PDB file of C-alpha atoms in Angstrom:
ATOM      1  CA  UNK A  61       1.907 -32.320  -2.029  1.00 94.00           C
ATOM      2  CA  UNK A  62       0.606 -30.240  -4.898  1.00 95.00           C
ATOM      3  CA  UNK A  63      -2.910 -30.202  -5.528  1.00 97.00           C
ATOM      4  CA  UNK A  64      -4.877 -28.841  -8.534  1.00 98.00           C
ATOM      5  CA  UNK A  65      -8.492 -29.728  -7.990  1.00 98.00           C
ATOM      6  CA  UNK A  66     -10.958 -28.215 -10.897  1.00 97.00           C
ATOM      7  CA  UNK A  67     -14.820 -27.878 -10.344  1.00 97.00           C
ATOM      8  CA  UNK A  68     -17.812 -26.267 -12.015  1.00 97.00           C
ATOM      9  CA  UNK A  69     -18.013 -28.874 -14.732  1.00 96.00           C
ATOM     10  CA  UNK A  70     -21.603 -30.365 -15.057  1.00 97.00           C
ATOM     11  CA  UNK A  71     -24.823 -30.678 -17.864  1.00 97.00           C
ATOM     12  CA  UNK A  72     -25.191 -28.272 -19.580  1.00 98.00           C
ATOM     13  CA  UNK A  73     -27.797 -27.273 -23.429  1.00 98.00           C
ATOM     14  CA  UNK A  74     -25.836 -26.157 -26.533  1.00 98.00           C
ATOM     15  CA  UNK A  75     -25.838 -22.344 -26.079  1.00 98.00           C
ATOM     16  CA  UNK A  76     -25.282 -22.487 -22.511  1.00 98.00           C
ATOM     17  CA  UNK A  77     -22.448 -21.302 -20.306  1.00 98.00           C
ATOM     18  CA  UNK A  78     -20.343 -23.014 -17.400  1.00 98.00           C
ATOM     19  CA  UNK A  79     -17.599 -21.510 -15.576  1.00 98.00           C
ATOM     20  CA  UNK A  80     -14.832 -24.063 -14.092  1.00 98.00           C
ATOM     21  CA  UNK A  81     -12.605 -22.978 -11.485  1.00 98.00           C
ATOM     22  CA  UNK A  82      -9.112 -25.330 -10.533  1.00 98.00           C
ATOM     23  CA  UNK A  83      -7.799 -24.239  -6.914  1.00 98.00           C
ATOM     24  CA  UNK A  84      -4.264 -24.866  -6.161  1.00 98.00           C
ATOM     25  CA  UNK A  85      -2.584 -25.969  -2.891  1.00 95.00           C
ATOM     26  CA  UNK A  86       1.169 -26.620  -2.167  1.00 95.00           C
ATOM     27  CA  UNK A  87       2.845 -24.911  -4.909  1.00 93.00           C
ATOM     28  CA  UNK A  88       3.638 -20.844  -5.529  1.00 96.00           C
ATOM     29  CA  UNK A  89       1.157 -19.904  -7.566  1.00 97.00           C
ATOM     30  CA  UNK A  90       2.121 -17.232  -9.008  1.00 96.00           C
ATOM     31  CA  UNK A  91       5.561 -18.445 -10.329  1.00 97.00           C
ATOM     32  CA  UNK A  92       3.266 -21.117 -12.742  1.00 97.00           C
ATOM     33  CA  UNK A  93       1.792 -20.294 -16.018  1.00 98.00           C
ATOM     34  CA  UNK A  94      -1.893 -22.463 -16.081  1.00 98.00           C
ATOM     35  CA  UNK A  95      -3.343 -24.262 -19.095  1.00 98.00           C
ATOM     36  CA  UNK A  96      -6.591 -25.415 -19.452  1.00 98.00           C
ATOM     37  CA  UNK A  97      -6.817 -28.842 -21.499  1.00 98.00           C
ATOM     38  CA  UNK A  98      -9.764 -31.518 -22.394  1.00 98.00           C
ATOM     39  CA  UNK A  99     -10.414 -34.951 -23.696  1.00 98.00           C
ATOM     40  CA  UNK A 100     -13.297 -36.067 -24.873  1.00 96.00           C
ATOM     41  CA  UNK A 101     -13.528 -40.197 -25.193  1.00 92.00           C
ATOM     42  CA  UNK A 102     -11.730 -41.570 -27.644  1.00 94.00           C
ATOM     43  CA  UNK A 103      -9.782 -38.512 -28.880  1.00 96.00           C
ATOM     44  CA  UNK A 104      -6.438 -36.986 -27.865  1.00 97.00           C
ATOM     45  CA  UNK A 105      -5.860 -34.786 -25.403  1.00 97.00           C
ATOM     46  CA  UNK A 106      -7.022 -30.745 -27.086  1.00 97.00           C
ATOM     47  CA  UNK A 107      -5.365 -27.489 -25.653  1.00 98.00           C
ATOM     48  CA  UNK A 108      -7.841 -25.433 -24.534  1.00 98.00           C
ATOM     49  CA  UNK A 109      -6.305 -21.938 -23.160  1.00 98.00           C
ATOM     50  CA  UNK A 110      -3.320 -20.934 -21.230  1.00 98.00           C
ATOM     51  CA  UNK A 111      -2.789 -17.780 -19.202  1.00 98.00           C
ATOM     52  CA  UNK A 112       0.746 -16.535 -18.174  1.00 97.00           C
ATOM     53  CA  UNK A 113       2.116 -16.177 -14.423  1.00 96.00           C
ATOM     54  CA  UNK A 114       0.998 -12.795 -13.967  1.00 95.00           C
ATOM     55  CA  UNK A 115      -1.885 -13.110 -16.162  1.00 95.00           C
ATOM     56  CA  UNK A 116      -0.388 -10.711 -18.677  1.00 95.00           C
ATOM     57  CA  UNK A 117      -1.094 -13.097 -21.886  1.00 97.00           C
ATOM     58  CA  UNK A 118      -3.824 -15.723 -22.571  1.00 98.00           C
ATOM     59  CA  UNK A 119      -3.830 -18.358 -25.317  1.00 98.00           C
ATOM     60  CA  UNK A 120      -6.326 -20.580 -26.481  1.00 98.00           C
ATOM     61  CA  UNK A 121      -7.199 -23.387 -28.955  1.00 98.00           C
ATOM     62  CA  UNK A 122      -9.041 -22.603 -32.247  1.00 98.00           C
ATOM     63  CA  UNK A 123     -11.842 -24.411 -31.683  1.00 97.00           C
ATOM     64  CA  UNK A 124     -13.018 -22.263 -27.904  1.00 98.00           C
ATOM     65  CA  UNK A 125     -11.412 -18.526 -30.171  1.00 98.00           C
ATOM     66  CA  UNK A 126     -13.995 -16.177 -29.436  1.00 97.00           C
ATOM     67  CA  UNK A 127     -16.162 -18.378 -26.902  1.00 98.00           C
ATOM     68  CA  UNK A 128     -14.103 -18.999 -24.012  1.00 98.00           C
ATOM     69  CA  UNK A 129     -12.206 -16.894 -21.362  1.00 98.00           C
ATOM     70  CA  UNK A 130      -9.658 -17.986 -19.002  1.00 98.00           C
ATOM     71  CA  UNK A 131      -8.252 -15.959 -15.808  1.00 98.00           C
ATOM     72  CA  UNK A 132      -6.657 -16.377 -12.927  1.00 98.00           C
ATOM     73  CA  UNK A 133      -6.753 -14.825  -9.309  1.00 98.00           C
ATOM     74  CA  UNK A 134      -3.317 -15.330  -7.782  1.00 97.00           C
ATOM     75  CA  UNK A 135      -4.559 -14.035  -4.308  1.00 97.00           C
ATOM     76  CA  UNK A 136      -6.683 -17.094  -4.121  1.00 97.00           C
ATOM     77  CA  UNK A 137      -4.411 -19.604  -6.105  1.00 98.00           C
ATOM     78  CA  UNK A 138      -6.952 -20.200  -8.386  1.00 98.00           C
ATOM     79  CA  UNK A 139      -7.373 -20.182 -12.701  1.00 98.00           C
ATOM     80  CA  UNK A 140     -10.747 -19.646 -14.194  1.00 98.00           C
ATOM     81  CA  UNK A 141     -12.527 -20.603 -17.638  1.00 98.00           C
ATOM     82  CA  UNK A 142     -15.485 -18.620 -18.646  1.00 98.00           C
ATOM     83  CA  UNK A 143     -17.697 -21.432 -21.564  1.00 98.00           C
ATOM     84  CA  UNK A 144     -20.057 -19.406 -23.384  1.00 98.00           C
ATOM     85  CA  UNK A 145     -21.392 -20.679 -26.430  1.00 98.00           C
ATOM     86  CA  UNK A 146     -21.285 -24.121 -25.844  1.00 98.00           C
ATOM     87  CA  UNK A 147     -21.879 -27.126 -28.380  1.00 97.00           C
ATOM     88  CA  UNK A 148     -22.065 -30.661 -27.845  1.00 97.00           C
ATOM     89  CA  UNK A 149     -18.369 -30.857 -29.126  1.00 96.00           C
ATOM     90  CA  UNK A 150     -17.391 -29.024 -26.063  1.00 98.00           C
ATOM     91  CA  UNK A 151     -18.002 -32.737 -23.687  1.00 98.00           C
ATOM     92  CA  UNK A 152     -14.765 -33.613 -22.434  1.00 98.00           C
ATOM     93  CA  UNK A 153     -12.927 -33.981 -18.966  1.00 98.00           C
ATOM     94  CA  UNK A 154     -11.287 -31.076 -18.610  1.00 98.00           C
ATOM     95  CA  UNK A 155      -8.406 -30.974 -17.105  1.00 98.00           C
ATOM     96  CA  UNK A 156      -6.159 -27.664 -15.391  1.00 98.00           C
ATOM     97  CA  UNK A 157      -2.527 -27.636 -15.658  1.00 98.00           C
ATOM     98  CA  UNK A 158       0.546 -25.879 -13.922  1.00 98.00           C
ATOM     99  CA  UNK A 159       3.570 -25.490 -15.648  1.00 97.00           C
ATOM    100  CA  UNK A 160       6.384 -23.707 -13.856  1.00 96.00           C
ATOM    101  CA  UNK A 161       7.114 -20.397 -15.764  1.00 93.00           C
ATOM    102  CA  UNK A 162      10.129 -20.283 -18.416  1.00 92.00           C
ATOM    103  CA  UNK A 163       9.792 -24.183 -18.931  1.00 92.00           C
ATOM    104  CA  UNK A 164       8.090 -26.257 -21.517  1.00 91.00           C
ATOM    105  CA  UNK A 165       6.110 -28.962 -19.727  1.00 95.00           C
ATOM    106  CA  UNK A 166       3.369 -29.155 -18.025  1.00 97.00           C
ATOM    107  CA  UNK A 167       4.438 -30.561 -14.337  1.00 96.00           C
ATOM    108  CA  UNK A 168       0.819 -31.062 -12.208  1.00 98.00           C
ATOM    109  CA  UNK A 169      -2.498 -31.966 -13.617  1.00 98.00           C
ATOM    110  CA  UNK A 170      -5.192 -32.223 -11.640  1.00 98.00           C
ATOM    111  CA  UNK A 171      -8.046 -34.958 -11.402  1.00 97.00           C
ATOM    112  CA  UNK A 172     -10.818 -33.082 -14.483  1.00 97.00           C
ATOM    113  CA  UNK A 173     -14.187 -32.243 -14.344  1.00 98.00           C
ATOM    114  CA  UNK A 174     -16.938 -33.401 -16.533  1.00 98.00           C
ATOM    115  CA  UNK A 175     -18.301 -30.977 -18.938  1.00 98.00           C
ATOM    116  CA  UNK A 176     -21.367 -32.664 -20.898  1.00 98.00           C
ATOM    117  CA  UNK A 177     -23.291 -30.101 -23.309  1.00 98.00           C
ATOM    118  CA  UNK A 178     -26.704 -31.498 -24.893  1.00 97.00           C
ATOM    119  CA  UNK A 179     -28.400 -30.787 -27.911  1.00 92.00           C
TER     120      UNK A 179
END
């Protein structure tokens, strides 16, 4: 059964940093591109960054441009995403993703972490 299970998330003051980590199990890493999404309450779901298969190419969201940095470590089945910067409109769940490579969707999500940033 495929797992994506994301830690690091936590409190945090505006101008801090957290780093969030999403291990995989069950599922060949490397043949997945892996998004990073959030959703804070009462909005919709916000793409945060992606980063391909091989880590070649990384996208990410206008609002985290400049701020934050995802990676990935396919020896240890695991995508990264470096917050610097953070404001308070940075709290959300955030979520990891795996999406098979050459597809369009999205298949496994895994559970979120909570990222709260004060003022």
């Amino acid at each position: 059964q495929v797992q994506l299970v994301e830690s690091g998330g936590g409190l945090v003051q505006a101008g801090g940093s957290l780093s969030l980590s999403c291990a995989a199990s069950a599922l060949t890493f490397g043949r997945y591109n892996m998004g990073w999404f959030r959703q804070a309450p009462g909005k919709e779901r916000e793409f945060v960054a992606s980063i391909t298969w091989n880590g070649g190419r990384t996208y990410y969201g206008d609002s985290v441009k400049g701020r934050f940095t995802v990676s990935r470590d396919n020896a240890k089945n695991t995508v990264y995403l470096q917050m610097n910067s953070l404001n308070p409109e940075d709290t959300a769940v955030y979520y990891c993703a795996a999406q098979l490579r050459f597809t369009d969707s999205y298949t496994f999500w895994g559970q979120g972490t909570q990222v709260t940033v004060s003022s």
